[in-house]
Amino acid sequence: MMCERCQEREAEVHIKQIINGEVKEYHLCRECAETMGLEGIDLFPHFNFDLSWENLLGSLFEPFAAKELRRPVRTEIKCQGCGLDYSTFQKTGKFGCPKCYESFRDYIKPLLRKIHGADRHRGSKPELSYIEKDATGDELEQLKKELKEAVEKEEYERAAKIRDRIRELTSKGDGSDGKA
Amino acid sequence: MAKRDLLAHPIEWVKGKGSNSNIAVSSRIRLARNLSDFPFTHRCDHEKLYAIVDKVKQVILDSDLLKDSDVVEMDALDSLSRWVLVEKHLISPPFAGDGPGRVVIVDSKGVISIMVNEEDHLRIQVILSGLELNEVWRIAKKVEMTFEKLDYAFDSDFGYLTACPTNVGTGMRASVMVHIPALEMSKQIATLINECNRIGLTVRGTYGEGSDVLGSLYQISNQITLGLGEEELIDKVASAVRQIVTEEERARAVMKRKLDSSLDDRLWRAFGVMRYCRNISTREALELISLIKMGSDMEITPKLSVEDWNNLVLGVQPNHVQLYAGKELTPDERDVYRAAFLRERLKCIEPK
């Protein structure tokens, strides 16, 4: 059996969890199980679940997290800004620098939905307008990429949503490029 | 800038001027902000931490709002002074620990405090007495905009970026401290906590995360920071607190209507113990202070103003007791000095 988290290595750790009568099973490789903060793995079946905040946060990660997260997260994914790798973030629950958010963007969206029930900021913004302009440009690029991906995967419902968002963004400008 | 100055600094929220301040003791907003060009605090070396401090100091010198503030390096304070600041709610408990580059800025009125190089580069905090979150937000936003020229780490998707993903987005924690002994006595706290959690609010002890509930003082705050606007989050906390105040008043009214001798005795006994005790723990002292405040609000025991009450609550804290004694004390010695403090303070509140 393959590890359900990385889909790469043989699953060696099998966890059966019963919470309020609901049975959940996890099959993980040793490495993934360790990254998830299940320290004291050798002590099974009484493994030390240290309920510190970091581990609680860790529990929000795969495979407890949403399906779309279940692509391999390899330790070589590093922040371009500070070099922090994703597994260190998973362990500590803290980012290294502001650029970590950009570097791990796709991985942290499901995490944010777990914590906040949302993955988009709706509050105030810095008044300095150049930041907003730049960000809209970035978002547009990102959306175009996502749209292409969605169409390729034949996820039309998602594609339609992305298309609407692109229209919304482009119509905010002068409108000249919004009529494609 | 001397440490004595900061310890004797006026603290606005203690004065009890805001609305409903007999139950909604204080309103606080904290904003987490980071500078885009630096790693988060825990990954900054010495040099970077002080570079951030220098940038912040420069902004303060140029700011009309903050130029009269005290700017104090935490390393220049002894441990006792730091913990006194924690007890006054000017800094967070983790900030009182060791580590380079930590600076606290407190404005001349004791409304604004800014922690530099806490978990985030800037933790801007504003506290007023009573349920005054809208005013607190107005001030906090003004302070926040003062530092905007330092170029905040911001992302159009994720909002203000923070070291911990639990603070990202608005970076805002809005909290109100409530004094709810009647809800406690009528065993309604579990329901209150459940109801608050259901609408995305957290109920915590007096000194925040992981702290104990003492003297029937609870903190109600927003749990999430992303996906809702600041005003929406504030509104949620404020309307929950308004309801809690109403429920507490109702519970007290019921108690007063069918005042039995056991409650009457309990309130007066609290008064008596405080007046004549010779050795008292923080926990017991806070319980008694809570009772005499409730007795005063219900017009059973002598009148205790909000300001006197807040000063009693602060004064019995372990570090304030040492400040009162003028020296460091062992826990046992503290209990003796705490009793002396209470006896002295209670002299001025005479029974009818």
Short mmCIF file of C-alpha atoms in Angstrom, two decimals:
data_model
loop_
_atom_site.label_atom_id
_atom_site.label_comp_id
_atom_site.label_asym_id
_atom_site.label_seq_id
_atom_site.Cartn_x
_atom_site.Cartn_y
_atom_site.Cartn_z
CA MET A 1 0.00 0.00 0.00
CA MET A 2 1.25 3.48 -0.85
CA CYS A 3 1.31 6.36 1.60
CA GLU A 4 -1.89 8.30 1.11
CA ARG A 5 -0.17 11.58 1.73
CA CYS A 6 2.85 11.57 -0.55
CA GLN A 7 1.76 8.71 -2.82
CA GLU A 8 5.43 7.90 -3.18
CA ARG A 9 6.59 5.64 -0.42
CA GLU A 10 5.23 2.47 1.08
CA ALA A 11 2.76 3.11 3.92
CA GLU A 12 4.25 1.80 7.15
CA VAL A 13 2.18 3.62 9.72
CA HIS A 14 -1.48 2.75 9.97
CA ILE A 15 -3.64 4.83 12.25
CA LYS A 16 -7.19 4.07 13.14
CA GLN A 17 -8.91 6.94 14.85
CA ILE A 18 -12.31 6.69 16.46
CA ILE A 19 -13.86 9.99 17.41
CA ASN A 20 -17.47 9.99 18.57
CA GLY A 21 -18.00 6.62 16.94
CA GLU A 22 -16.71 7.80 13.58
CA VAL A 23 -13.88 5.60 12.36
CA LYS A 24 -11.12 7.11 10.26
CA GLU A 25 -8.08 5.31 8.91
CA TYR A 26 -4.81 6.76 7.75
CA HIS A 27 -2.02 4.93 5.96
CA LEU A 28 1.20 6.85 5.94
CA CYS A 29 4.87 6.38 5.29
CA ARG A 30 7.18 6.92 8.25
CA GLU A 31 8.45 10.21 6.89
CA CYS A 32 5.00 11.73 6.38
CA ALA A 33 3.79 10.49 9.73
CA GLU A 34 6.75 12.18 11.35
CA THR A 35 6.26 15.43 9.51
CA MET A 36 2.73 15.49 10.75
CA GLY A 37 3.99 15.82 14.25
CA LEU A 38 3.10 12.33 15.37
CA GLU A 39 6.23 12.13 17.44
CA GLY A 40 7.00 9.04 19.41
CA ILE A 41 5.95 6.79 16.57
CA ASP A 42 7.92 3.91 18.00
CA LEU A 43 5.70 4.02 21.05
CA PHE A 44 2.61 2.83 19.20
CA PRO A 45 -0.02 2.05 20.25
CA HIS A 46 0.39 4.65 23.00
CA PHE A 47 1.92 7.33 20.87
CA ASN A 48 2.51 10.66 22.50
CA PHE A 49 -0.01 13.04 21.14
CA ASP A 50 1.42 16.20 22.50
CA LEU A 51 -1.46 18.60 22.24
CA SER A 52 0.64 21.70 21.94
CA TRP A 53 -0.64 24.41 19.63
CA GLU A 54 1.88 23.55 16.92
CA ASN A 55 0.60 20.02 16.74
CA LEU A 56 -3.00 21.09 16.73
CA LEU A 57 -2.13 23.30 13.81
CA GLY A 58 -0.29 20.41 12.24
CA SER A 59 -3.43 18.33 12.50
CA LEU A 60 -5.05 20.66 10.02
CA PHE A 61 -2.68 19.53 7.33
CA GLU A 62 -3.02 16.51 5.09
CA PRO A 63 -4.43 13.95 5.11
CA PHE A 64 -6.95 15.52 7.42
CA ALA A 65 -7.24 18.44 5.03
CA ALA A 66 -9.19 18.74 1.82
CA LYS A 67 -8.71 16.56 -1.23
CA GLU A 68 -7.13 19.23 -3.37
CA LEU A 69 -4.22 19.32 -0.95
CA ARG A 70 -3.33 15.73 -1.59
CA ARG A 71 -0.56 16.27 -3.98
CA PRO A 72 2.92 15.47 -2.94
CA VAL A 73 4.42 18.06 -0.66
CA ARG A 74 8.09 17.43 -0.89
CA THR A 75 10.61 18.86 1.49
CA GLU A 76 12.36 20.56 -1.43
CA ILE A 77 9.53 23.10 -1.70
CA LYS A 78 11.25 26.10 -0.24
CA CYS A 79 10.36 29.72 0.18
CA GLN A 80 12.15 31.83 -2.43
CA GLY A 81 12.55 34.60 0.10
CA CYS A 82 13.97 32.95 3.19
CA GLY A 83 14.58 29.33 2.26
CA LEU A 84 12.14 27.93 4.84
CA ASP A 85 10.90 24.54 3.69
CA TYR A 86 7.28 23.58 3.83
CA SER A 87 7.76 20.72 6.25
CA THR A 88 9.41 23.06 8.77
CA PHE A 89 6.40 25.32 8.49
CA GLN A 90 4.16 22.29 9.06
CA LYS A 91 6.09 21.47 12.20
CA THR A 92 6.28 24.93 13.72
CA GLY A 93 3.12 26.52 12.34
CA LYS A 94 5.08 29.68 11.66
CA PHE A 95 6.17 31.21 8.37
CA GLY A 96 9.69 32.50 7.91
CA CYS A 97 9.02 35.67 5.95
CA PRO A 98 6.21 37.41 4.07
CA LYS A 99 7.27 35.72 0.82
CA CYS A 100 6.45 32.30 2.28
CA TYR A 101 2.78 33.04 1.58
CA GLU A 102 3.58 33.46 -2.11
CA SER A 103 5.85 30.41 -2.27
CA PHE A 104 3.35 28.09 -0.57
CA ARG A 105 0.24 29.81 -1.93
CA ASP A 106 -1.55 26.74 -3.27
CA TYR A 107 -0.81 24.66 -0.20
CA ILE A 108 -1.92 27.14 2.40
CA LYS A 109 -5.31 28.04 0.93
CA PRO A 110 -6.97 24.87 2.25
CA LEU A 111 -5.21 25.44 5.59
CA LEU A 112 -6.59 28.97 5.81
CA ARG A 113 -10.06 27.68 5.00
CA LYS A 114 -9.72 25.28 7.92
CA ILE A 115 -8.60 27.99 10.31
CA HIS A 116 -10.72 30.92 9.16
CA GLY A 117 -13.43 29.35 7.01
CA ALA A 118 -12.19 31.60 4.20
CA ASP A 119 -9.12 32.10 2.05
CA ARG A 120 -9.60 35.66 0.87
CA HIS A 121 -9.02 38.89 2.73
CA ARG A 122 -11.99 41.23 2.80
CA GLY A 123 -10.77 43.85 5.22
CA SER A 124 -8.90 47.10 4.80
CA LYS A 125 -5.91 47.56 2.51
CA PRO A 126 -2.85 49.75 2.60
CA GLU A 127 -3.76 53.16 1.23
CA LEU A 128 -0.68 53.25 -0.95
CA SER A 129 -2.35 52.49 -4.26
CA TYR A 130 0.57 50.96 -6.15
CA ILE A 131 0.37 47.83 -4.06
CA GLU A 132 -3.21 47.19 -5.05
CA LYS A 133 -2.54 47.70 -8.76
CA ASP A 134 0.34 45.27 -8.71
CA ALA A 135 -1.66 42.74 -6.80
CA THR A 136 -4.54 42.85 -9.28
CA GLY A 137 -2.07 42.17 -12.06
CA ASP A 138 -0.67 39.21 -10.16
CA GLU A 139 -4.10 37.87 -9.46
CA LEU A 140 -5.08 38.13 -13.12
CA GLU A 141 -2.06 36.11 -14.18
CA GLN A 142 -2.80 33.53 -11.53
CA LEU A 143 -6.46 33.30 -12.56
CA LYS A 144 -5.59 32.84 -16.22
CA LYS A 145 -3.34 29.98 -15.25
CA GLU A 146 -6.03 28.44 -13.09
CA LEU A 147 -8.62 28.83 -15.86
CA LYS A 148 -6.42 26.96 -18.32
CA GLU A 149 -5.85 24.23 -15.76
CA ALA A 150 -9.57 23.92 -14.99
CA VAL A 151 -10.50 23.65 -18.66
CA GLU A 152 -7.84 21.00 -19.20
CA LYS A 153 -9.21 19.02 -16.29
CA GLU A 154 -12.76 19.56 -17.58
CA GLU A 155 -13.80 21.21 -14.33
CA TYR A 156 -16.23 23.53 -16.04
CA GLU A 157 -18.03 24.76 -12.98
CA ARG A 158 -14.77 25.96 -11.49
CA ALA A 159 -13.71 27.39 -14.85
CA ALA A 160 -16.90 29.44 -15.02
CA LYS A 161 -16.25 30.88 -11.58
CA ILE A 162 -12.69 31.80 -12.53
CA ARG A 163 -13.90 33.38 -15.76
CA ASP A 164 -16.37 35.52 -13.81
CA ARG A 165 -13.65 36.67 -11.47
CA ILE A 166 -11.40 37.59 -14.41
CA ARG A 167 -14.26 39.63 -15.92
CA GLU A 168 -14.80 41.33 -12.59
CA LEU A 169 -11.14 42.30 -12.35
CA THR A 170 -10.72 43.46 -15.92
CA SER A 171 -13.94 45.49 -15.93
CA LYS A 172 -12.62 47.41 -12.92
CA GLY A 173 -9.93 48.87 -15.19
CA ASP A 174 -10.70 50.91 -18.31
CA GLY A 175 -12.65 48.03 -19.77
CA SER A 176 -10.70 47.90 -23.02
CA ASP A 177 -9.30 44.45 -22.30
CA GLY A 178 -12.44 43.15 -20.63
CA LYS A 179 -14.37 42.33 -23.79
CA ALA A 180 -12.47 39.29 -24.91
CA MET B 1 12.06 57.02 29.42
CA ALA B 2 13.17 55.74 32.80
CA LYS B 3 11.49 52.58 33.96
CA ARG B 4 9.87 54.25 36.97
CA ASP B 5 8.15 56.62 34.58
CA LEU B 6 6.66 53.82 32.60
CA LEU B 7 5.45 51.98 35.68
CA ALA B 8 3.77 55.11 36.99
CA HIS B 9 2.40 55.87 33.53
CA PRO B 10 -1.32 56.72 33.46
CA ILE B 11 -3.46 53.94 32.02
CA GLU B 12 -6.62 55.19 30.42
CA TRP B 13 -8.72 52.00 30.59
CA VAL B 14 -8.42 51.86 34.39
CA LYS B 15 -10.42 55.08 34.77
CA GLY B 16 -13.75 53.48 33.96
CA LYS B 17 -15.00 56.28 31.72
CA GLY B 18 -16.47 54.26 28.85
CA SER B 19 -20.00 52.97 28.44
CA ASN B 20 -21.11 49.97 30.53
CA SER B 21 -17.69 49.90 32.18
CA ASN B 22 -19.07 48.28 35.34
CA ILE B 23 -19.55 45.06 33.34
CA ALA B 24 -17.69 45.63 30.07
CA VAL B 25 -14.44 46.62 31.75
CA SER B 26 -12.28 47.41 28.74
CA SER B 27 -12.20 47.22 24.94
CA ARG B 28 -9.02 46.38 23.16
CA ILE B 29 -7.91 46.04 19.55
CA ARG B 30 -4.61 44.58 18.48
CA LEU B 31 -3.30 44.82 14.93
CA ALA B 32 -0.45 42.63 13.72
CA ARG B 33 1.72 44.16 11.00
CA ASN B 34 5.01 43.16 9.39
CA LEU B 35 7.53 44.97 7.24
CA SER B 36 7.71 43.43 3.78
CA ASP B 37 11.50 43.59 3.48
CA PHE B 38 12.31 41.57 6.60
CA PRO B 39 11.91 37.95 7.67
CA PHE B 40 9.43 37.49 10.51
CA THR B 41 10.80 38.28 13.97
CA HIS B 42 11.75 34.72 14.92
CA ARG B 43 13.96 34.48 11.80
CA CYS B 44 15.63 37.89 12.15
CA ASP B 45 19.19 38.18 13.39
CA HIS B 46 20.29 40.83 15.87
CA GLU B 47 21.14 43.32 13.14
CA LYS B 48 17.79 43.03 11.39
CA LEU B 49 15.84 43.32 14.66
CA TYR B 50 17.58 46.60 15.46
CA ALA B 51 17.15 47.82 11.88
CA ILE B 52 13.39 47.40 12.38
CA VAL B 53 13.57 49.21 15.72
CA ASP B 54 15.41 52.12 14.09
CA LYS B 55 12.83 52.43 11.32
CA VAL B 56 10.00 52.42 13.85
CA LYS B 57 11.73 55.03 16.05
CA GLN B 58 12.16 57.30 13.03
CA VAL B 59 8.43 57.16 12.30
CA ILE B 60 7.64 58.02 15.92
CA LEU B 61 9.87 61.10 15.84
CA ASP B 62 8.00 62.35 12.77
CA SER B 63 4.53 61.56 14.09
CA ASP B 64 2.35 64.16 15.84
CA LEU B 65 0.28 61.38 17.32
CA LEU B 66 3.19 59.47 18.86
CA LYS B 67 6.09 61.87 19.37
CA ASP B 68 5.41 62.26 23.11
CA SER B 69 5.39 58.51 23.68
CA ASP B 70 7.73 56.57 25.92
CA VAL B 71 10.00 54.29 23.92
CA VAL B 72 11.45 51.60 26.16
CA GLU B 73 13.81 48.74 25.39
CA MET B 74 12.63 45.63 27.18
CA ASP B 75 16.20 44.67 27.96
CA ALA B 76 16.56 47.88 29.97
CA LEU B 77 13.80 46.74 32.33
CA ASP B 78 14.16 44.22 35.12
CA SER B 79 11.87 41.23 35.17
CA LEU B 80 9.55 42.74 37.79
CA SER B 81 8.93 45.86 35.71
CA ARG B 82 8.22 43.81 32.61
CA TRP B 83 5.61 41.73 34.41
CA VAL B 84 4.01 44.84 35.85
CA LEU B 85 3.51 45.95 32.24
CA VAL B 86 1.92 42.58 31.44
CA GLU B 87 -0.45 42.98 34.37
CA LYS B 88 -1.40 46.44 33.11
CA HIS B 89 -2.15 44.84 29.69
CA LEU B 90 0.44 47.06 27.99
CA ILE B 91 2.49 44.12 26.72
CA SER B 92 1.79 40.43 26.13
CA PRO B 93 3.15 37.69 28.42
CA PRO B 94 5.57 36.30 25.76
CA PHE B 95 7.00 39.80 25.26
CA ALA B 96 8.09 39.90 28.91
CA GLY B 97 10.58 37.07 28.29
CA ASP B 98 14.16 37.45 27.11
CA GLY B 99 15.44 38.23 23.62
CA PRO B 100 17.07 41.11 21.78
CA GLY B 101 15.45 43.98 19.89
CA ARG B 102 12.19 44.17 21.79
CA VAL B 103 10.87 47.65 22.31
CA VAL B 104 7.58 48.89 23.71
CA ILE B 105 6.09 52.27 22.88
CA VAL B 106 3.40 53.72 25.13
CA ASP B 107 1.67 57.00 24.29
CA SER B 108 1.39 59.76 26.89
CA LYS B 109 -2.27 59.02 27.71
CA GLY B 110 -1.76 55.28 28.19
CA VAL B 111 -4.22 54.40 25.40
CA ILE B 112 -1.82 53.14 22.74
CA SER B 113 0.95 50.61 23.20
CA ILE B 114 3.06 49.22 20.39
CA MET B 115 5.22 46.13 20.76
CA VAL B 116 8.11 46.01 18.31
CA ASN B 117 9.48 42.56 17.45
CA GLU B 118 6.90 40.47 19.22
CA GLU B 119 5.73 37.49 17.12
CA ASP B 120 5.13 40.09 14.40
CA HIS B 121 7.26 43.17 13.76
CA LEU B 122 4.51 45.44 15.03
CA ARG B 123 1.71 44.68 17.44
CA ILE B 124 -0.33 47.85 17.70
CA GLN B 125 -2.66 47.85 20.66
CA VAL B 126 -5.29 50.31 21.77
CA ILE B 127 -7.32 49.95 24.99
CA LEU B 128 -10.14 52.09 26.36
CA SER B 129 -12.48 51.42 29.24
CA GLY B 130 -16.05 50.26 28.64
CA LEU B 131 -17.57 48.90 25.46
CA GLU B 132 -15.95 51.32 23.04
CA LEU B 133 -14.68 49.12 20.20
CA ASN B 134 -15.59 51.58 17.45
CA GLU B 135 -13.56 54.36 19.01
CA VAL B 136 -10.74 51.93 19.74
CA TRP B 137 -10.75 50.86 16.08
CA ARG B 138 -10.65 54.47 14.91
CA ILE B 139 -7.54 55.12 17.00
CA ALA B 140 -5.87 51.81 16.09
CA LYS B 141 -6.35 52.48 12.37
CA LYS B 142 -4.85 55.94 12.78
CA VAL B 143 -1.77 54.51 14.49
CA GLU B 144 -1.54 51.76 11.91
CA MET B 145 -1.56 54.28 9.08
CA THR B 146 1.25 56.21 10.75
CA PHE B 147 3.53 53.23 10.18
CA GLU B 148 2.26 52.42 6.69
CA LYS B 149 5.25 54.15 5.10
CA LEU B 150 7.39 51.28 6.42
CA ASP B 151 5.74 49.19 3.67
CA TYR B 152 3.59 46.52 5.26
CA ALA B 153 3.70 42.95 4.01
CA PHE B 154 0.34 42.70 2.21
CA ASP B 155 -1.12 40.30 -0.32
CA SER B 156 -4.34 40.95 -2.23
CA ASP B 157 -5.58 37.41 -1.49
CA PHE B 158 -4.37 36.96 2.06
CA GLY B 159 -4.37 40.52 3.38
CA TYR B 160 -1.81 41.57 5.98
CA LEU B 161 0.76 38.80 6.26
CA THR B 162 1.67 37.52 9.70
CA ALA B 163 4.15 35.01 11.12
CA CYS B 164 1.33 32.71 12.19
CA PRO B 165 -1.48 31.88 9.75
CA THR B 166 -4.03 32.26 12.56
CA ASN B 167 -3.56 36.06 12.43
CA VAL B 168 -3.39 36.65 8.68
CA GLY B 169 -5.88 38.88 6.84
CA THR B 170 -6.94 41.76 9.03
CA GLY B 171 -4.29 40.87 11.62
CA MET B 172 -6.89 42.11 14.06
CA ARG B 173 -7.98 40.79 17.42
CA ALA B 174 -10.80 42.78 18.99
CA SER B 175 -11.56 41.86 22.57
CA VAL B 176 -13.69 43.06 25.42
CA MET B 177 -13.10 42.14 29.04
CA VAL B 178 -16.34 41.41 30.87
CA HIS B 179 -17.07 40.98 34.57
CA ILE B 180 -19.86 38.42 34.85
CA PRO B 181 -20.08 36.97 38.38
CA ALA B 182 -23.88 36.54 38.26
CA LEU B 183 -23.68 34.47 35.05
CA GLU B 184 -20.97 32.43 36.74
CA MET B 185 -23.05 31.87 39.88
CA SER B 186 -26.10 30.88 37.84
CA LYS B 187 -23.93 28.38 35.91
CA GLN B 188 -24.39 29.99 32.52
CA ILE B 189 -20.72 30.16 31.49
CA ALA B 190 -20.68 26.87 29.56
CA THR B 191 -23.66 28.04 27.49
CA LEU B 192 -22.00 31.40 26.97
CA ILE B 193 -18.80 29.79 25.72
CA ASN B 194 -20.72 27.49 23.37
CA GLU B 195 -22.81 30.32 21.96
CA CYS B 196 -19.72 32.48 21.44
CA ASN B 197 -17.83 29.68 19.71
CA ARG B 198 -20.79 29.04 17.46
CA ILE B 199 -20.60 32.56 16.05
CA GLY B 200 -16.81 32.58 15.75
CA LEU B 201 -15.89 34.22 19.03
CA THR B 202 -13.47 33.00 21.69
CA VAL B 203 -13.84 33.25 25.45
CA ARG B 204 -10.59 33.40 27.39
CA GLY B 205 -9.15 34.22 30.78
CA THR B 206 -7.96 37.60 31.98
CA TYR B 207 -4.51 37.55 30.42
CA GLY B 208 -5.39 35.97 27.07
CA GLU B 209 -4.28 32.71 25.52
CA GLY B 210 -4.00 29.90 28.03
CA SER B 211 -4.56 32.11 31.05
CA ASP B 212 -6.80 31.34 33.98
CA VAL B 213 -10.17 32.90 34.64
CA LEU B 214 -9.81 34.93 37.82
CA GLY B 215 -12.25 37.24 39.54
CA SER B 216 -15.08 36.41 37.07
CA LEU B 217 -13.24 38.34 34.35
CA TYR B 218 -13.49 36.92 30.83
CA GLN B 219 -12.22 38.12 27.48
CA ILE B 220 -14.50 37.89 24.48
CA SER B 221 -12.68 38.16 21.15
CA ASN B 222 -12.92 37.29 17.47
CA GLN B 223 -11.50 33.90 16.60
CA ILE B 224 -10.88 34.40 12.89
CA THR B 225 -8.99 37.22 11.22
CA LEU B 226 -9.51 36.39 7.53
CA GLY B 227 -12.59 36.55 5.30
CA LEU B 228 -14.47 39.28 7.14
CA GLY B 229 -13.81 43.01 7.24
CA GLU B 230 -12.60 44.71 10.43
CA GLU B 231 -15.95 46.43 11.02
CA GLU B 232 -17.83 43.16 10.62
CA LEU B 233 -15.55 41.44 13.14
CA ILE B 234 -15.87 44.34 15.58
CA ASP B 235 -19.62 44.32 15.18
CA LYS B 236 -19.79 40.65 16.02
CA VAL B 237 -17.79 41.08 19.23
CA ALA B 238 -19.68 44.24 20.22
CA SER B 239 -23.14 42.77 19.72
CA ALA B 240 -22.21 39.62 21.63
CA VAL B 241 -20.88 41.76 24.49
CA ARG B 242 -24.03 43.90 24.51
CA GLN B 243 -26.05 40.75 24.94
CA ILE B 244 -23.75 39.42 27.65
CA VAL B 245 -24.11 42.72 29.55
CA THR B 246 -27.91 42.43 29.32
CA GLU B 247 -27.84 38.81 30.50
CA GLU B 248 -25.54 39.65 33.41
CA GLU B 249 -27.81 42.53 34.45
CA ARG B 250 -30.83 40.26 34.22
CA ALA B 251 -29.15 37.55 36.32
CA ARG B 252 -28.23 40.17 38.94
CA ALA B 253 -31.77 41.54 38.99
CA VAL B 254 -33.15 38.05 39.60
CA MET B 255 -30.64 37.53 42.41
CA LYS B 256 -31.48 40.81 44.00
CA ARG B 257 -35.24 40.21 43.81
CA LYS B 258 -34.98 36.95 45.66
CA LEU B 259 -31.94 37.91 47.69
CA ASP B 260 -31.46 35.15 50.20
CA SER B 261 -29.40 35.39 53.32
CA SER B 262 -26.69 33.18 51.85
CA LEU B 263 -25.84 35.61 48.99
CA ASP B 264 -26.22 38.60 51.31
CA ASP B 265 -23.85 36.88 53.72
CA ARG B 266 -21.41 35.99 50.95
CA LEU B 267 -21.15 39.58 49.70
CA TRP B 268 -20.71 41.05 53.18
CA ARG B 269 -18.35 38.30 54.22
CA ALA B 270 -16.15 39.19 51.21
CA PHE B 271 -16.09 42.72 52.51
CA GLY B 272 -15.17 41.58 55.99
CA VAL B 273 -12.43 39.21 54.86
CA MET B 274 -10.82 41.89 52.71
CA ARG B 275 -10.86 44.31 55.61
CA TYR B 276 -9.23 42.06 58.14
CA CYS B 277 -7.22 39.44 56.25
CA ARG B 278 -3.54 39.02 57.03
CA ASN B 279 -2.53 36.55 54.29
CA ILE B 280 -4.31 36.16 50.97
CA SER B 281 -3.61 34.54 47.56
CA THR B 282 -4.16 36.32 44.24
CA ARG B 283 -7.00 33.99 43.39
CA GLU B 284 -8.90 34.56 46.63
CA ALA B 285 -8.28 38.30 46.52
CA LEU B 286 -9.69 38.52 42.99
CA GLU B 287 -12.73 36.47 43.98
CA LEU B 288 -13.44 38.80 46.89
CA ILE B 289 -12.89 41.93 44.79
CA SER B 290 -15.33 40.54 42.24
CA LEU B 291 -17.91 39.98 44.97
CA ILE B 292 -17.63 43.44 46.50
CA LYS B 293 -17.91 44.99 43.03
CA MET B 294 -21.02 42.97 42.32
CA GLY B 295 -22.36 43.88 45.79
CA SER B 296 -21.70 47.54 45.03
CA ASP B 297 -23.39 47.37 41.60
CA MET B 298 -26.40 45.69 43.25
CA GLU B 299 -26.44 48.36 45.96
CA ILE B 300 -25.95 45.84 48.73
CA THR B 301 -22.38 46.51 49.89
CA PRO B 302 -20.74 50.00 49.92
CA LYS B 303 -20.13 51.85 46.66
CA LEU B 304 -16.98 50.90 44.80
CA SER B 305 -16.24 53.01 41.72
CA VAL B 306 -15.04 51.37 38.50
CA GLU B 307 -11.68 53.11 38.83
CA ASP B 308 -11.16 51.95 42.44
CA TRP B 309 -12.19 48.45 41.44
CA ASN B 310 -9.77 48.34 38.49
CA ASN B 311 -7.00 49.56 40.76
CA LEU B 312 -7.79 46.83 43.27
CA VAL B 313 -7.74 44.16 40.52
CA LEU B 314 -4.36 45.44 39.32
CA GLY B 315 -2.98 46.01 42.80
CA VAL B 316 -3.38 42.41 43.98
CA GLN B 317 -1.53 40.95 40.97
CA PRO B 318 1.76 39.31 42.02
CA ASN B 319 4.04 41.92 40.43
CA HIS B 320 2.00 44.91 41.51
CA VAL B 321 2.18 43.60 45.09
CA GLN B 322 5.97 43.65 44.84
CA LEU B 323 5.83 47.13 43.40
CA TYR B 324 3.67 48.12 46.41
CA ALA B 325 6.17 46.53 48.81
CA GLY B 326 9.03 48.21 46.97
CA LYS B 327 11.03 45.00 46.79
CA GLU B 328 11.05 41.49 45.39
CA LEU B 329 9.08 39.02 47.48
CA THR B 330 8.67 35.27 47.77
CA PRO B 331 5.14 33.99 47.03
CA ASP B 332 4.44 33.62 50.77
CA GLU B 333 5.58 37.16 51.49
CA ARG B 334 3.43 38.41 48.64
CA ASP B 335 0.33 36.98 50.28
CA VAL B 336 1.10 38.99 53.42
CA TYR B 337 1.75 42.26 51.53
CA ARG B 338 -1.35 41.68 49.38
CA ALA B 339 -3.47 41.47 52.53
CA ALA B 340 -1.89 44.71 53.80
CA PHE B 341 -2.63 46.41 50.49
CA LEU B 342 -6.29 45.35 50.61
CA ARG B 343 -6.75 46.48 54.22
CA GLU B 344 -5.25 49.85 53.42
CA ARG B 345 -7.38 50.37 50.32
CA LEU B 346 -10.60 49.23 51.93
CA LYS B 347 -10.30 51.75 54.75
CA CYS B 348 -11.69 54.41 52.43
CA ILE B 349 -14.80 52.42 51.55
CA GLU B 350 -17.01 52.65 54.60
CA PRO B 351 -20.13 50.57 55.16
CA LYS B 352 -23.36 52.54 55.39
#
